[in-house]
Short mmCIF file of C-alpha atoms in Angstrom, two decimals:
data_model
loop_
_atom_site.label_atom_id
_atom_site.label_comp_id
_atom_site.label_asym_id
_atom_site.label_seq_id
_atom_site.Cartn_x
_atom_site.Cartn_y
_atom_site.Cartn_z
CA MET A 22 0.00 0.00 0.00
CA ASN A 23 1.33 3.43 -0.93
CA ARG A 24 1.92 5.92 1.85
CA PRO A 25 -0.72 8.68 1.85
CA SER A 26 0.58 12.08 0.79
CA VAL A 27 0.78 14.67 3.54
CA VAL A 28 0.75 18.47 3.64
CA ALA A 29 1.59 20.45 6.76
CA VAL A 30 -0.24 23.78 7.06
CA ILE A 31 1.59 26.01 9.55
CA VAL A 32 -0.55 28.94 10.67
CA ALA A 33 1.54 32.05 11.35
CA ALA A 34 -0.62 34.96 10.21
CA GLY A 35 -1.62 36.23 13.68
CA ARG A 36 -0.72 39.65 15.06
CA GLY A 37 -0.67 38.72 18.76
CA THR A 38 1.93 40.52 20.87
CA ARG A 39 1.03 39.23 24.34
CA ALA A 40 4.43 37.56 24.46
CA GLY A 41 6.06 40.98 24.33
CA GLY A 42 8.37 42.43 21.70
CA GLU A 43 7.69 44.58 18.69
CA VAL A 44 6.69 41.71 16.37
CA ALA A 45 4.27 38.82 16.70
CA LYS A 46 5.54 35.94 18.82
CA GLN A 47 5.90 33.48 15.93
CA TRP A 48 8.40 35.78 14.18
CA ARG A 49 10.63 36.41 17.18
CA MET A 50 13.97 34.68 17.57
CA LEU A 51 14.19 31.58 19.73
CA GLY A 52 17.82 30.63 20.00
CA ARG A 53 19.33 30.62 16.52
CA LYS A 54 16.06 30.56 14.57
CA ARG A 55 12.69 32.26 14.50
CA VAL A 56 9.88 30.50 16.33
CA VAL A 57 8.09 29.71 13.07
CA ALA A 58 11.27 28.23 11.56
CA TRP A 59 11.43 25.71 14.41
CA ALA A 60 7.78 24.82 13.75
CA CYS A 61 8.36 24.32 10.02
CA ASP A 62 11.54 22.29 10.52
CA ALA A 63 9.67 19.82 12.73
CA PHE A 64 7.69 18.61 9.70
CA ARG A 65 10.59 18.23 7.26
CA GLY A 66 10.82 14.61 6.18
CA LEU A 67 7.36 13.89 7.62
CA ALA A 68 5.26 16.01 5.25
CA ASP A 69 5.57 16.14 1.48
CA GLU A 70 4.99 19.89 1.44
CA ILE A 71 4.97 22.62 4.08
CA VAL A 72 2.53 25.49 3.58
CA LEU A 73 3.23 28.52 5.76
CA VAL A 74 0.29 30.91 6.18
CA VAL A 75 1.66 34.43 6.77
CA PRO A 76 0.44 38.03 7.02
CA HIS A 77 0.55 39.97 3.77
CA ASP A 78 3.47 42.10 4.98
CA ALA A 79 5.74 39.32 6.29
CA PRO A 80 9.36 40.21 5.34
CA ALA A 81 10.75 37.80 2.76
CA ASP A 82 13.93 37.18 4.75
CA TRP A 83 11.87 35.91 7.68
CA ILE A 84 10.37 33.08 5.64
CA PRO A 85 12.12 29.69 6.15
CA ASP A 86 13.58 28.04 3.06
CA GLY A 87 11.68 25.30 1.28
CA VAL A 88 8.13 26.28 2.24
CA THR A 89 5.13 27.43 0.20
CA CYS A 90 3.75 30.78 1.41
CA VAL A 91 0.04 31.63 1.47
CA VAL A 92 -1.39 34.91 2.74
CA GLY A 93 -3.70 34.46 5.72
CA GLY A 94 -7.06 35.95 6.61
CA ASP A 95 -8.43 38.11 9.42
CA THR A 96 -9.01 35.12 11.74
CA ARG A 97 -7.27 31.85 12.42
CA ASP A 98 -9.93 29.73 10.71
CA ALA A 99 -9.85 32.03 7.67
CA SER A 100 -6.09 31.58 7.50
CA VAL A 101 -6.40 27.80 7.73
CA LEU A 102 -8.99 27.84 4.96
CA ASN A 103 -6.63 29.82 2.72
CA GLY A 104 -3.86 27.31 3.37
CA LEU A 105 -6.06 24.30 2.67
CA GLN A 106 -7.50 25.80 -0.51
CA ALA A 107 -3.98 26.40 -1.83
CA VAL A 108 -3.35 22.64 -1.92
CA GLU A 109 -6.86 21.38 -2.69
CA GLY A 110 -6.83 18.01 -4.43
CA ARG A 111 -3.07 17.55 -4.17
CA PHE A 112 -2.70 15.63 -0.89
CA ASP A 113 -4.49 12.92 1.06
CA LEU A 114 -3.86 14.20 4.59
CA ALA A 115 -3.49 17.65 6.15
CA LEU A 116 -1.67 18.42 9.40
CA ILE A 117 -2.68 21.84 10.72
CA HIS A 118 -0.21 23.30 13.21
CA ASP A 119 0.20 26.54 15.13
CA GLY A 120 3.31 28.47 14.13
CA ALA A 121 3.68 29.45 17.79
CA ARG A 122 4.31 25.81 18.79
CA PRO A 123 8.01 25.51 17.89
CA LEU A 124 8.91 22.33 19.75
CA VAL A 125 6.50 19.71 18.44
CA GLY A 126 8.33 16.39 18.13
CA ALA A 127 8.35 13.76 15.43
CA ASP A 128 6.80 11.35 17.95
CA VAL A 129 3.69 13.53 18.34
CA ILE A 130 3.41 14.08 14.59
CA GLY A 131 3.83 10.36 14.01
CA ARG A 132 1.04 9.49 16.43
CA VAL A 133 -1.36 11.81 14.62
CA LEU A 134 -0.46 10.28 11.24
CA ASP A 135 -0.79 6.74 12.59
CA ALA A 136 -4.26 7.48 13.97
CA LEU A 137 -5.41 8.83 10.60
CA ARG A 138 -5.12 5.35 9.12
CA ASP A 139 -8.48 4.57 10.74
CA ALA A 140 -9.82 7.93 11.98
CA GLN A 141 -11.46 10.90 10.29
CA GLY A 142 -9.43 13.23 12.46
CA ALA A 143 -6.74 13.03 15.12
CA ALA A 144 -5.19 15.54 17.48
CA PRO A 145 -2.69 15.47 20.37
CA ALA A 146 -3.74 16.48 23.87
CA LEU A 147 -2.70 16.23 27.49
CA ALA A 148 -5.09 15.16 30.21
CA VAL A 149 -5.88 17.88 32.75
CA THR A 150 -4.36 16.85 36.08
CA ASP A 151 -4.67 20.06 38.12
CA ALA A 152 -7.74 20.98 40.12
CA LEU A 153 -10.05 23.35 38.23
CA TRP A 154 -11.63 26.42 39.80
CA GLN A 155 -14.17 28.91 38.68
CA GLY A 156 -13.38 32.49 39.65
CA GLU A 157 -15.27 35.72 40.16
CA ASP A 158 -13.90 39.10 41.27
CA GLY A 159 -10.52 37.52 41.91
CA LYS A 160 -11.89 34.86 44.23
CA VAL A 161 -12.70 31.16 43.86
CA SER A 162 -16.41 30.87 43.15
CA GLY A 163 -16.61 27.15 42.48
CA THR A 164 -14.84 24.03 41.23
CA ARG A 165 -15.06 21.92 38.10
CA ASP A 166 -14.63 18.19 37.66
CA ARG A 167 -11.45 17.59 35.64
CA ALA A 168 -12.40 14.04 34.60
CA GLY A 169 -12.39 13.70 30.83
CA LEU A 170 -10.86 17.13 30.23
CA PHE A 171 -7.83 17.62 27.96
CA ARG A 172 -5.48 20.43 26.98
CA ALA A 173 -5.58 20.59 23.18
CA GLN A 174 -2.42 20.76 21.09
CA THR A 175 -1.48 20.73 17.41
CA PRO A 176 -0.88 19.39 14.78
CA GLN A 177 -4.49 18.46 14.26
CA GLY A 178 -4.71 15.99 11.38
CA PHE A 179 -7.50 15.21 8.93
CA HIS A 180 -8.19 13.90 5.49
CA LEU A 181 -7.67 16.99 3.37
CA ALA A 182 -10.91 16.88 1.37
CA GLU A 183 -13.04 16.40 4.51
CA ILE A 184 -11.51 19.17 6.61
CA LEU A 185 -11.58 21.56 3.66
CA ALA A 186 -15.28 20.90 3.20
CA ALA A 187 -15.84 21.40 6.94
CA HIS A 188 -14.06 24.76 6.90
CA ARG A 189 -16.07 25.94 3.90
CA ALA A 190 -19.32 25.03 5.64
CA HIS A 191 -18.42 26.64 8.98
CA ASP A 192 -19.64 30.09 10.01
CA GLY A 193 -16.26 31.01 11.53
CA GLY A 194 -15.04 31.86 14.99
CA ALA A 195 -13.85 28.39 16.05
CA ALA A 196 -11.13 27.91 18.66
CA ASP A 197 -9.38 25.27 16.57
CA ASP A 198 -9.83 22.83 13.70
CA VAL A 199 -11.19 20.07 15.94
CA GLU A 200 -14.17 22.31 16.72
CA ILE A 201 -14.77 22.83 13.01
CA ALA A 202 -14.43 19.11 12.29
CA ARG A 203 -16.87 18.16 15.03
CA ALA A 204 -19.37 20.74 13.79
CA ALA A 205 -19.28 18.89 10.48
CA GLY A 206 -20.01 15.57 12.23
CA MET A 207 -16.47 14.21 12.10
CA ASP A 208 -15.03 12.00 14.85
CA VAL A 209 -11.64 13.11 16.18
CA THR A 210 -9.30 10.66 17.93
CA ILE A 211 -7.18 11.91 20.83
CA VAL A 212 -3.51 10.89 20.78
CA ALA A 213 -0.86 11.59 23.39
CA GLY A 214 0.61 15.07 23.27
CA ALA A 215 3.79 16.28 24.96
CA GLU A 216 4.56 18.91 27.57
CA ARG A 217 7.36 20.29 25.43
CA ASN A 218 4.86 20.94 22.62
CA LEU A 219 4.00 24.21 24.30
CA LYS A 220 2.31 27.17 22.66
CA ILE A 221 4.14 30.44 23.15
CA THR A 222 1.65 32.90 24.58
CA GLY A 223 3.39 35.03 27.20
CA PRO A 224 6.99 36.16 27.83
CA GLU A 225 7.61 33.29 30.27
CA ASP A 226 6.97 30.78 27.49
CA PHE A 227 10.09 31.93 25.63
CA ALA A 228 12.15 31.05 28.70
CA ARG A 229 10.48 27.64 28.94
CA ALA A 230 11.05 26.94 25.25
CA ALA A 231 14.69 28.00 25.48
CA GLN A 232 15.15 25.63 28.41
CA TYR A 233 13.73 22.76 26.39
CA LEU A 234 16.03 23.59 23.51
CA GLU A 235 19.08 23.32 25.74
CA ASN A 236 18.25 19.63 26.07
CA ASN A 237 16.93 19.22 22.53
CA VAL A 238 19.94 17.78 20.73
CA ASP A 239 19.19 14.96 18.29
CA ILE A 240 22.42 13.19 17.29
CA ARG A 241 22.34 10.63 14.48
CA VAL A 242 25.16 8.35 13.29
CA GLY A 243 25.07 6.56 9.96
CA ASN A 244 27.42 4.04 8.32
CA GLY A 245 28.14 3.39 4.68
CA PHE A 246 29.97 0.62 2.82
CA ASP A 247 30.62 0.23 -0.88
CA VAL A 248 32.77 -1.77 -3.30
CA HIS A 249 33.77 -1.21 -6.94
CA ARG A 250 35.85 -3.52 -9.09
CA PHE A 251 38.69 -2.44 -11.34
CA GLY A 252 38.29 -2.39 -15.12
CA PRO A 253 39.83 -0.68 -18.12
CA GLY A 254 40.94 2.91 -17.67
CA ASP A 255 43.77 5.25 -16.82
CA HIS A 256 42.43 6.84 -13.62
CA VAL A 257 40.01 6.46 -10.73
CA ILE A 258 37.72 9.04 -9.13
CA LEU A 259 37.98 8.92 -5.34
CA CYS A 260 36.25 11.43 -3.04
CA GLY A 261 35.72 13.71 -6.01
CA ILE A 262 39.38 13.72 -7.07
CA LYS A 263 40.85 12.24 -10.27
CA VAL A 264 43.75 9.97 -9.33
CA PRO A 265 45.97 8.57 -12.14
CA HIS A 266 46.02 4.78 -12.17
CA GLY A 267 46.57 1.97 -14.65
CA ARG A 268 42.96 0.85 -14.29
CA GLY A 269 39.58 2.51 -13.68
CA LEU A 270 36.70 1.61 -11.42
CA GLN A 271 33.54 0.14 -12.91
CA GLY A 272 30.09 1.39 -12.02
CA HIS A 273 26.85 2.85 -13.37
CA SER A 274 27.95 6.36 -12.41
CA ASP A 275 31.55 7.55 -12.22
CA ALA A 276 32.16 4.77 -9.63
CA ASP A 277 33.49 7.12 -6.96
CA VAL A 278 33.50 4.59 -4.13
CA GLY A 279 34.45 7.26 -1.59
CA LEU A 280 31.59 9.67 -2.26
CA HIS A 281 29.14 6.78 -2.64
CA THR A 282 30.02 5.55 0.83
CA ILE A 283 29.82 8.98 2.49
CA THR A 284 26.47 9.55 0.76
CA ASP A 285 25.11 6.26 2.08
CA ALA A 286 26.34 7.11 5.59
CA ILE A 287 24.32 10.36 5.51
CA TYR A 288 21.23 8.60 4.16
CA GLY A 289 21.68 5.99 6.88
CA ALA A 290 21.79 8.61 9.64
CA LEU A 291 18.56 10.07 8.26
CA ALA A 292 16.96 6.61 7.92
CA GLN A 293 16.35 7.49 4.26
CA GLY A 294 17.56 4.37 2.46
CA ASP A 295 20.60 4.38 0.21
CA ILE A 296 21.84 5.70 -3.13
CA GLY A 297 20.11 2.94 -5.04
CA GLN A 298 16.75 4.04 -3.63
CA HIS A 299 17.21 7.68 -4.61
CA PHE A 300 19.18 7.11 -7.84
CA PRO A 301 18.26 3.65 -9.20
CA PRO A 302 21.01 2.11 -11.39
CA SER A 303 18.24 0.90 -13.69
CA ASP A 304 17.55 4.53 -14.64
CA PRO A 305 19.72 5.51 -17.62
CA GLN A 306 19.79 9.20 -16.64
CA TRP A 307 22.29 8.39 -13.88
CA LYS A 308 24.71 6.51 -16.16
CA GLY A 309 28.14 8.15 -15.91
CA MET A 310 26.82 10.76 -13.46
CA ALA A 311 29.37 12.53 -11.28
CA SER A 312 28.93 11.22 -7.76
CA TYR A 313 29.00 14.67 -6.17
CA VAL A 314 25.39 14.97 -7.42
CA PHE A 315 24.41 12.12 -5.07
CA LEU A 316 26.33 13.60 -2.15
CA GLU A 317 24.75 17.04 -2.64
CA HIS A 318 21.30 15.42 -2.63
CA ALA A 319 22.05 13.70 0.70
CA ARG A 320 23.46 16.95 2.11
CA ASP A 321 20.37 18.93 1.06
CA LEU A 322 18.03 16.24 2.39
CA ALA A 323 19.75 16.47 5.77
CA GLY A 324 19.19 20.23 5.75
CA GLU A 325 15.54 19.84 4.79
CA MET A 326 15.07 17.50 7.76
CA GLY A 327 16.68 20.05 10.07
CA PHE A 328 20.06 18.34 10.53
CA ALA A 329 23.56 19.76 10.27
CA ILE A 330 26.38 17.46 9.21
CA SER A 331 28.83 17.48 12.10
CA ASN A 332 31.59 15.30 10.65
CA VAL A 333 32.38 12.47 8.25
CA ASP A 334 35.08 9.81 8.46
CA CYS A 335 35.95 7.85 5.31
CA THR A 336 38.33 4.89 5.05
CA LEU A 337 39.40 3.61 1.61
CA ILE A 338 40.50 -0.03 1.60
CA CYS A 339 42.90 -0.92 -1.22
CA GLU A 340 46.42 -1.98 -2.14
CA GLU A 341 46.54 0.58 -4.95
CA PRO A 342 46.57 3.39 -5.86
CA LYS A 343 48.37 5.13 -3.03
CA ILE A 344 45.90 7.37 -1.21
CA GLY A 345 48.25 9.29 1.09
CA PRO A 346 49.51 11.80 -1.51
CA HIS A 347 45.90 12.73 -2.39
CA ALA A 348 44.21 12.53 1.02
CA LEU A 349 44.34 16.26 1.79
CA THR A 350 42.93 17.18 -1.62
CA MET A 351 40.15 14.64 -1.12
CA ARG A 352 39.34 16.11 2.30
CA GLU A 353 39.21 19.59 0.82
CA ARG A 354 36.80 18.45 -1.90
CA VAL A 355 34.47 16.67 0.55
CA SER A 356 34.61 19.70 2.84
CA GLU A 357 33.57 21.91 -0.08
CA LEU A 358 30.73 19.61 -1.16
CA LEU A 359 29.29 19.24 2.34
CA ASP A 360 29.91 22.90 3.26
CA ILE A 361 31.60 21.95 6.52
CA SER A 362 35.06 22.87 7.78
CA LEU A 363 38.10 20.82 6.83
CA ASP A 364 38.69 19.74 10.42
CA ARG A 365 35.36 17.88 10.30
CA VAL A 366 36.36 15.68 7.34
CA SER A 367 38.61 12.63 7.60
CA VAL A 368 39.82 10.64 4.58
CA LYS A 369 42.31 7.87 5.20
CA ALA A 370 43.30 4.52 3.76
CA THR A 371 44.32 1.05 4.79
CA THR A 372 45.17 -2.20 3.08
CA SER A 373 43.71 -5.63 3.73
CA GLU A 374 47.19 -7.13 4.14
CA GLN A 375 46.94 -8.69 0.65
CA LEU A 376 43.87 -10.69 1.73
CA GLY A 377 40.60 -10.90 -0.16
CA PHE A 378 39.61 -9.13 -3.36
CA THR A 379 41.27 -5.85 -2.33
CA GLY A 380 44.44 -7.76 -1.46
CA ARG A 381 44.36 -9.31 -4.93
CA ARG A 382 44.03 -5.78 -6.39
CA GLU A 383 40.64 -6.58 -7.92
CA GLY A 384 38.94 -3.44 -6.64
CA ILE A 385 38.50 -0.88 -3.88
CA ALA A 386 36.24 -1.03 -0.84
CA CYS A 387 35.27 1.85 1.38
CA MET A 388 33.58 2.43 4.70
CA ALA A 389 32.37 5.73 6.13
CA THR A 390 30.62 7.17 9.16
CA ALA A 391 28.62 10.42 9.27
CA THR A 392 27.38 12.25 12.35
CA LEU A 393 24.35 14.53 12.04
CA VAL A 394 23.04 16.94 14.68
CA LYS A 395 19.70 18.70 15.09
CA GLY A 396 19.03 21.30 17.74
#
């Protein structure tokens, strides 16, 4: 069964300034990024497209890369409607998220998507555990039973066609999309939310969010391994560098075993398959392709999913050619391709002590490790 297509609609068109500052809370800086950039980045790799609903005068340099912008309306539900209409008919599922919730995790998003396999709608929430009072004139005037009460969060997920129809039929003024869905007769499943998925409302929420971010480091490690046999030729391409040799390496592309292995290590850290999945050897358009194209795709995919490449370590396994004289140039080329500093790139070589196919000089093997960091 094919995976349903998913659009994330991030609502960031509000003008609220209760959180302080001269601009709306979703456009303020939180650490190294704007609040709304954190919200958008949370959906990279989980949604096929991210639609950001913004005010008409949002500065272009505030907009995160790789998102589709739609101008919002005068109210939240009007803004959501604009975002949904912009992608009508193009996706199966819609995840509607508040741009002022910067710390939603992949686990929460995943639970919403999983529930939508069987449900018309799904939304994260936290059960109310505190006692509830009613107040009047600054004094407690009564109590409320907290049983069955939940604190609503986003993203709230639906089948796109159904929630779009519900919005079009609604008179407006709803607190959230669950209210609109229920008004249209839709059932909405509650999934577990998370305390860290807070909505920034007041100044103290920026401090809470910053505290979460201090402990919000996602470190991924991926491994790659590749082999190419020798064939006719007068050079080999290794880590993007042409090295003179009495034989070449055989492969569908330029057979750069070094870049292939680093690329697979990055894909592995992202849990995004391998080169063959993204660039099938059965596809003639990749025949003879320079392998830096594959590495750049893996690098860009890491960025789209919110990860920075911290370092790579590549070991070429061969009896020949000699790697040492070219290792620095190879490191410089990989550093350039990945846009990371030279001291974060290692390229080295070893032999197999004349054992196995590399010992018999039949080809070159390579292994690599990549470390990726988010947060």
